[in-house]
């Protein structure tokens, strides 16, 4: 079962970044994200309730659901959608893959889990890799400021995603299943987005483009309901650090799609940068030789 969840997460999230880029247009990003998680919560929460799969929760649990909703289904995606306007979706997914390092640090801060020494060396590889990956764009003075803004926003969104992972660990310690926390979290995230839209007086509009509708449905049903449920189930089964390995693999899918649909071109410098980032992520997860991950997957593959 763990291997299945891992494959689903990689495939769904690997293709979701290009769908996010299709959301850029006449509709404000706040509204697009609200549509996405509003639709996702309307599909998931009633389904769980009607089928009797929605766990009973205490008031304190709802406080954590709200916080998880803000981290995983609201503020982080505001950053991601804004960032997608300044950088190709494939590069955005690469920055997101740094969630491994955020998780290692946050696990130490919140749960006292000490990261392995390899994380520090991997961090150096990751930073060098990012510089090389974005080097062609950074050489263009006119594009540098927007690119740096995109990198900063995507890094901030990834940090929010990691905080949501830490809350998922809390849910596991309290025997809350991922379906329940995801359903409530998406609902609270959508309500928070609606509040922000109301306060900022952001106009609620619609985009008539076919690709906008198709990408919205894909993001709501597959990337949100299915993708997040699969990923948070992984966190619940094998831990935040091991589950984050999925973020190492799906950037390859995202970059391939970015090359086809967004005209992203490869050079020696950015190819070397991607290699160093993937290598750094592998080192951070103690994946050289793939022994640790293989053992973890095999142990939980029932």
Short mmCIF file of C-alpha atoms in Angstrom, two decimals:
data_model
loop_
_atom_site.label_atom_id
_atom_site.label_comp_id
_atom_site.label_asym_id
_atom_site.label_seq_id
_atom_site.Cartn_x
_atom_site.Cartn_y
_atom_site.Cartn_z
CA UNK A 1 0.00 0.00 0.00
CA UNK A 2 2.84 2.41 0.81
CA UNK A 3 4.42 1.91 -2.62
CA UNK A 4 1.06 2.60 -4.27
CA UNK A 5 0.61 5.83 -2.26
CA UNK A 6 4.12 6.89 -3.18
CA UNK A 7 3.56 6.31 -6.92
CA UNK A 8 0.25 8.19 -6.85
CA UNK A 9 1.85 11.15 -5.08
CA UNK A 10 4.73 11.35 -7.55
CA UNK A 11 2.56 11.08 -10.67
CA UNK A 12 -0.21 13.42 -9.53
CA UNK A 13 1.99 16.12 -8.04
CA UNK A 14 4.55 15.83 -10.82
CA UNK A 15 1.87 16.88 -13.31
CA UNK A 16 0.11 19.43 -11.09
CA UNK A 17 2.67 22.21 -11.53
CA UNK A 18 1.94 22.66 -15.22
CA UNK A 19 -1.76 22.75 -14.36
CA UNK A 20 -1.07 25.60 -11.91
CA UNK A 21 0.57 27.58 -14.72
CA UNK A 22 -2.64 27.17 -16.78
CA UNK A 23 -4.49 28.98 -13.99
CA UNK A 24 -2.64 32.22 -14.73
CA UNK A 25 -4.92 34.60 -16.57
CA UNK A 26 -7.81 36.96 -15.93
CA UNK A 27 -8.83 35.35 -12.61
CA UNK A 28 -6.93 36.54 -9.55
CA UNK A 29 -4.80 33.80 -8.01
CA UNK A 30 -6.65 34.10 -4.68
CA UNK A 31 -9.90 33.28 -6.42
CA UNK A 32 -8.39 30.39 -8.40
CA UNK A 33 -7.02 28.81 -5.21
CA UNK A 34 -10.40 29.30 -3.52
CA UNK A 35 -12.13 27.57 -6.44
CA UNK A 36 -9.64 24.71 -6.19
CA UNK A 37 -9.93 23.94 -2.49
CA UNK A 38 -13.57 24.96 -2.23
CA UNK A 39 -14.42 22.35 -4.87
CA UNK A 40 -12.09 19.79 -3.29
CA UNK A 41 -13.62 20.20 0.17
CA UNK A 42 -17.17 20.04 -1.24
CA UNK A 43 -16.29 16.70 -2.80
CA UNK A 44 -14.35 15.14 0.09
CA UNK A 45 -16.05 16.28 3.31
CA UNK A 46 -19.65 15.25 2.42
CA UNK A 47 -18.40 11.96 0.98
CA UNK A 48 -16.62 11.03 4.20
CA UNK A 49 -19.61 12.07 6.30
CA UNK A 50 -22.14 10.12 4.23
CA UNK A 51 -19.97 7.00 4.16
CA UNK A 52 -19.27 7.14 7.89
CA UNK A 53 -15.52 7.61 7.41
CA UNK A 54 -15.31 11.05 9.02
CA UNK A 55 -13.78 10.75 12.47
CA UNK A 56 -15.28 12.48 15.46
CA UNK A 57 -12.96 15.28 16.52
CA UNK A 58 -12.45 17.40 19.60
CA UNK A 59 -12.47 21.19 19.58
CA UNK A 60 -8.70 21.31 19.94
CA UNK A 61 -8.42 19.08 16.87
CA UNK A 62 -10.37 21.64 14.85
CA UNK A 63 -7.91 24.31 15.92
CA UNK A 64 -5.13 22.17 14.44
CA UNK A 65 -7.23 21.43 11.33
CA UNK A 66 -7.55 25.18 10.84
CA UNK A 67 -3.80 25.71 11.23
CA UNK A 68 -3.11 22.83 8.85
CA UNK A 69 -5.55 24.34 6.38
CA UNK A 70 -3.70 27.65 6.51
CA UNK A 71 -0.33 25.95 6.00
CA UNK A 72 -1.23 23.33 3.37
CA UNK A 73 -4.28 24.70 1.55
CA UNK A 74 -4.10 28.47 1.76
CA UNK A 75 -1.05 30.65 2.35
CA UNK A 76 1.47 28.24 0.80
CA UNK A 77 -0.54 28.04 -2.41
CA UNK A 78 -0.91 31.81 -2.53
CA UNK A 79 2.89 31.83 -2.69
CA UNK A 80 3.02 29.03 -5.29
CA UNK A 81 0.44 30.59 -7.62
CA UNK A 82 2.08 34.01 -7.39
CA UNK A 83 5.50 32.46 -8.03
CA UNK A 84 4.24 30.64 -11.13
CA UNK A 85 3.78 34.03 -12.80
CA UNK A 86 7.53 34.72 -12.52
CA UNK A 87 9.14 31.35 -13.28
CA UNK A 88 8.47 28.14 -15.27
CA UNK A 89 6.42 25.56 -13.39
CA UNK A 90 9.20 22.98 -13.62
CA UNK A 91 11.62 25.27 -11.78
CA UNK A 92 8.97 25.98 -9.18
CA UNK A 93 8.71 22.25 -8.51
CA UNK A 94 12.48 22.09 -8.00
CA UNK A 95 12.34 24.72 -5.26
CA UNK A 96 9.46 22.78 -3.71
CA UNK A 97 11.64 19.67 -3.62
CA UNK A 98 13.68 21.43 -0.93
CA UNK A 99 10.84 20.48 1.45
CA UNK A 100 13.15 17.66 2.53
CA UNK A 101 15.41 20.16 4.27
CA UNK A 102 12.54 22.10 5.81
CA UNK A 103 11.10 18.86 7.17
CA UNK A 104 14.45 17.82 8.64
CA UNK A 105 14.82 21.16 10.42
CA UNK A 106 11.20 21.42 11.55
CA UNK A 107 11.21 17.83 12.80
CA UNK A 108 14.13 18.83 15.01
CA UNK A 109 12.43 22.02 16.24
CA UNK A 110 8.95 20.67 16.87
CA UNK A 111 9.45 16.97 17.59
CA UNK A 112 13.07 16.70 18.71
CA UNK A 113 14.06 14.41 15.83
CA UNK A 114 17.73 15.15 15.14
CA UNK A 115 18.60 15.30 11.43
CA UNK A 116 21.48 13.17 10.21
CA UNK A 117 24.81 14.82 9.46
CA UNK A 118 24.22 14.20 5.76
CA UNK A 119 21.51 16.89 5.75
CA UNK A 120 24.11 19.63 6.16
CA UNK A 121 26.24 18.44 3.28
CA UNK A 122 23.13 18.02 1.20
CA UNK A 123 22.17 21.61 1.98
CA UNK A 124 25.41 22.85 0.43
CA UNK A 125 24.78 20.74 -2.69
CA UNK A 126 21.22 22.04 -2.87
CA UNK A 127 22.19 25.72 -2.67
CA UNK A 128 24.92 25.32 -5.32
CA UNK A 129 22.51 23.35 -7.48
CA UNK A 130 19.84 26.07 -7.26
CA UNK A 131 22.34 28.73 -8.29
CA UNK A 132 23.44 26.69 -11.30
CA UNK A 133 19.86 25.77 -12.23
CA UNK A 134 18.75 29.39 -12.32
CA UNK A 135 22.06 30.76 -13.63
CA UNK A 136 20.87 31.34 -17.25
CA UNK A 137 17.91 33.41 -16.02
CA UNK A 138 19.95 35.23 -13.36
CA UNK A 139 22.38 36.42 -16.05
CA UNK A 140 19.54 38.44 -17.56
CA UNK A 141 19.38 41.64 -15.48
CA UNK A 142 15.86 42.47 -16.60
CA UNK A 143 14.53 39.10 -15.47
CA UNK A 144 16.57 38.70 -12.29
CA UNK A 145 14.32 40.69 -9.93
CA UNK A 146 11.17 38.83 -10.97
CA UNK A 147 12.93 35.48 -10.86
CA UNK A 148 14.28 36.16 -7.37
CA UNK A 149 10.77 37.11 -6.28
CA UNK A 150 9.46 33.85 -7.71
CA UNK A 151 12.17 31.84 -5.94
CA UNK A 152 11.47 33.62 -2.65
CA UNK A 153 7.73 33.06 -2.89
CA UNK A 154 8.11 29.38 -3.76
CA UNK A 155 10.59 28.89 -0.91
CA UNK A 156 8.18 30.57 1.52
CA UNK A 157 5.33 28.39 0.26
CA UNK A 158 7.47 25.28 0.72
CA UNK A 159 8.16 26.30 4.32
CA UNK A 160 4.40 26.55 4.91
CA UNK A 161 3.96 23.11 3.36
CA UNK A 162 6.55 21.72 5.77
CA UNK A 163 4.74 23.24 8.76
CA UNK A 164 1.62 21.44 7.54
CA UNK A 165 3.63 18.21 7.54
CA UNK A 166 4.52 18.79 11.19
CA UNK A 167 0.85 19.19 12.05
CA UNK A 168 0.16 15.89 10.26
CA UNK A 169 2.69 14.26 12.61
CA UNK A 170 0.67 15.71 15.49
CA UNK A 171 -2.50 14.19 14.04
CA UNK A 172 -0.85 10.78 13.87
CA UNK A 173 0.12 11.01 17.53
CA UNK A 174 -3.56 11.65 18.28
CA UNK A 175 -4.82 8.81 16.03
CA UNK A 176 -6.47 11.11 13.49
CA UNK A 177 -6.60 9.61 10.02
CA UNK A 178 -5.37 11.62 6.99
CA UNK A 179 -8.78 11.59 5.27
CA UNK A 180 -10.43 13.42 8.16
CA UNK A 181 -7.63 15.96 8.61
CA UNK A 182 -7.42 16.60 4.86
CA UNK A 183 -11.18 17.14 4.52
CA UNK A 184 -11.37 19.56 7.43
CA UNK A 185 -8.08 21.23 6.52
CA UNK A 186 -9.22 21.93 2.95
CA UNK A 187 -12.52 23.28 4.23
CA UNK A 188 -10.85 25.66 6.66
CA UNK A 189 -8.31 26.63 4.00
CA UNK A 190 -11.10 27.48 1.54
CA UNK A 191 -12.97 29.52 4.17
CA UNK A 192 -9.77 31.42 5.02
CA UNK A 193 -9.26 32.18 1.34
CA UNK A 194 -12.84 33.43 1.07
CA UNK A 195 -12.25 35.70 4.07
CA UNK A 196 -9.08 37.10 2.45
CA UNK A 197 -10.94 37.66 -0.82
CA UNK A 198 -13.70 39.51 1.03
CA UNK A 199 -11.36 41.67 3.11
CA UNK A 200 -9.18 42.59 0.13
CA UNK A 201 -12.27 43.12 -2.06
CA UNK A 202 -10.81 40.87 -4.72
CA UNK A 203 -13.33 40.46 -7.56
CA UNK A 204 -14.66 36.90 -7.98
CA UNK A 205 -14.48 36.29 -11.71
CA UNK A 206 -14.29 33.33 -14.09
CA UNK A 207 -11.99 32.42 -16.96
CA UNK A 208 -13.79 31.07 -20.03
CA UNK A 209 -10.71 29.29 -21.38
CA UNK A 210 -11.10 25.53 -21.68
CA UNK A 211 -7.64 24.93 -20.20
CA UNK A 212 -8.62 26.93 -17.11
CA UNK A 213 -11.64 24.70 -16.43
CA UNK A 214 -9.78 21.46 -17.12
CA UNK A 215 -6.78 22.46 -15.00
CA UNK A 216 -9.08 23.53 -12.15
CA UNK A 217 -10.87 20.17 -12.13
CA UNK A 218 -7.55 18.34 -12.27
CA UNK A 219 -6.10 20.39 -9.43
CA UNK A 220 -9.19 20.02 -7.25
CA UNK A 221 -9.88 16.32 -7.77
CA UNK A 222 -6.51 14.75 -8.50
CA UNK A 223 -3.84 17.09 -7.10
CA UNK A 224 -5.87 18.05 -4.00
CA UNK A 225 -8.27 15.28 -2.97
CA UNK A 226 -6.25 12.34 -4.26
CA UNK A 227 -2.72 13.80 -4.13
CA UNK A 228 -2.87 15.28 -0.64
CA UNK A 229 -4.68 12.29 0.80
CA UNK A 230 -2.00 9.99 -0.65
CA UNK A 231 0.88 12.16 0.55
CA UNK A 232 -0.46 12.75 4.05
CA UNK A 233 -1.17 9.03 4.30
CA UNK A 234 2.51 8.49 3.52
CA UNK A 235 3.49 10.92 6.27
CA UNK A 236 1.19 9.02 8.60
CA UNK A 237 2.71 5.65 7.66
CA UNK A 238 6.43 6.31 7.25
CA UNK A 239 7.05 9.80 8.67
CA UNK A 240 7.50 13.28 7.24
CA UNK A 241 11.16 12.87 6.30
CA UNK A 242 10.67 9.66 4.34
CA UNK A 243 7.43 10.83 2.70
CA UNK A 244 9.19 13.97 1.47
CA UNK A 245 11.30 11.76 -0.81
CA UNK A 246 8.40 12.02 -3.27
CA UNK A 247 9.42 15.64 -3.81
CA UNK A 248 12.79 14.44 -5.12
CA UNK A 249 11.26 12.52 -8.00
CA UNK A 250 8.30 14.50 -9.31
CA UNK A 251 10.38 17.55 -10.40
CA UNK A 252 11.69 15.37 -13.23
CA UNK A 253 8.12 14.95 -14.48
CA UNK A 254 7.37 18.64 -13.94
CA UNK A 255 10.47 19.76 -15.84
CA UNK A 256 9.67 17.43 -18.74
CA UNK A 257 6.20 18.96 -19.04
CA UNK A 258 7.63 22.46 -18.65
CA UNK A 259 9.97 21.77 -21.57
CA UNK A 260 7.03 20.76 -23.77
CA UNK A 261 4.39 23.33 -22.79
CA UNK A 262 6.43 26.30 -21.58
CA UNK A 263 9.46 26.08 -23.86
CA UNK A 264 11.94 25.58 -21.03
CA UNK A 265 15.34 24.94 -22.61
CA UNK A 266 18.21 22.91 -21.21
CA UNK A 267 21.85 23.94 -21.09
CA UNK A 268 24.91 22.43 -19.45
CA UNK A 269 24.69 24.79 -16.48
CA UNK A 270 21.06 24.18 -15.49
CA UNK A 271 21.40 20.46 -16.21
CA UNK A 272 24.32 20.31 -13.78
CA UNK A 273 22.29 22.30 -11.26
CA UNK A 274 19.38 19.85 -11.45
CA UNK A 275 21.80 16.95 -10.96
CA UNK A 276 23.31 18.53 -7.84
CA UNK A 277 19.88 19.27 -6.36
CA UNK A 278 18.65 15.72 -6.88
CA UNK A 279 21.94 14.40 -5.52
CA UNK A 280 21.66 16.69 -2.50
CA UNK A 281 18.12 15.54 -1.83
CA UNK A 282 19.22 11.93 -2.09
CA UNK A 283 22.08 12.54 0.35
CA UNK A 284 19.72 14.30 2.76
CA UNK A 285 17.48 11.27 2.79
CA UNK A 286 20.43 8.86 3.04
CA UNK A 287 19.34 7.48 -0.31
CA UNK A 288 22.74 6.79 -1.86
CA UNK A 289 22.36 3.10 -2.60
CA UNK A 290 18.61 3.57 -1.93
CA UNK A 291 18.93 1.24 1.05
CA UNK A 292 17.09 3.24 3.65
CA UNK A 293 14.12 4.16 1.46
CA UNK A 294 13.85 0.65 0.04
CA UNK A 295 13.73 -0.84 3.53
CA UNK A 296 11.13 1.71 4.61
CA UNK A 297 8.90 1.06 1.60
CA UNK A 298 9.21 -2.71 1.87
CA UNK A 299 8.49 -2.63 5.58
CA UNK A 300 5.23 -0.76 5.04
CA UNK A 301 4.22 -2.33 1.71
CA UNK A 302 1.29 -4.16 3.23
#
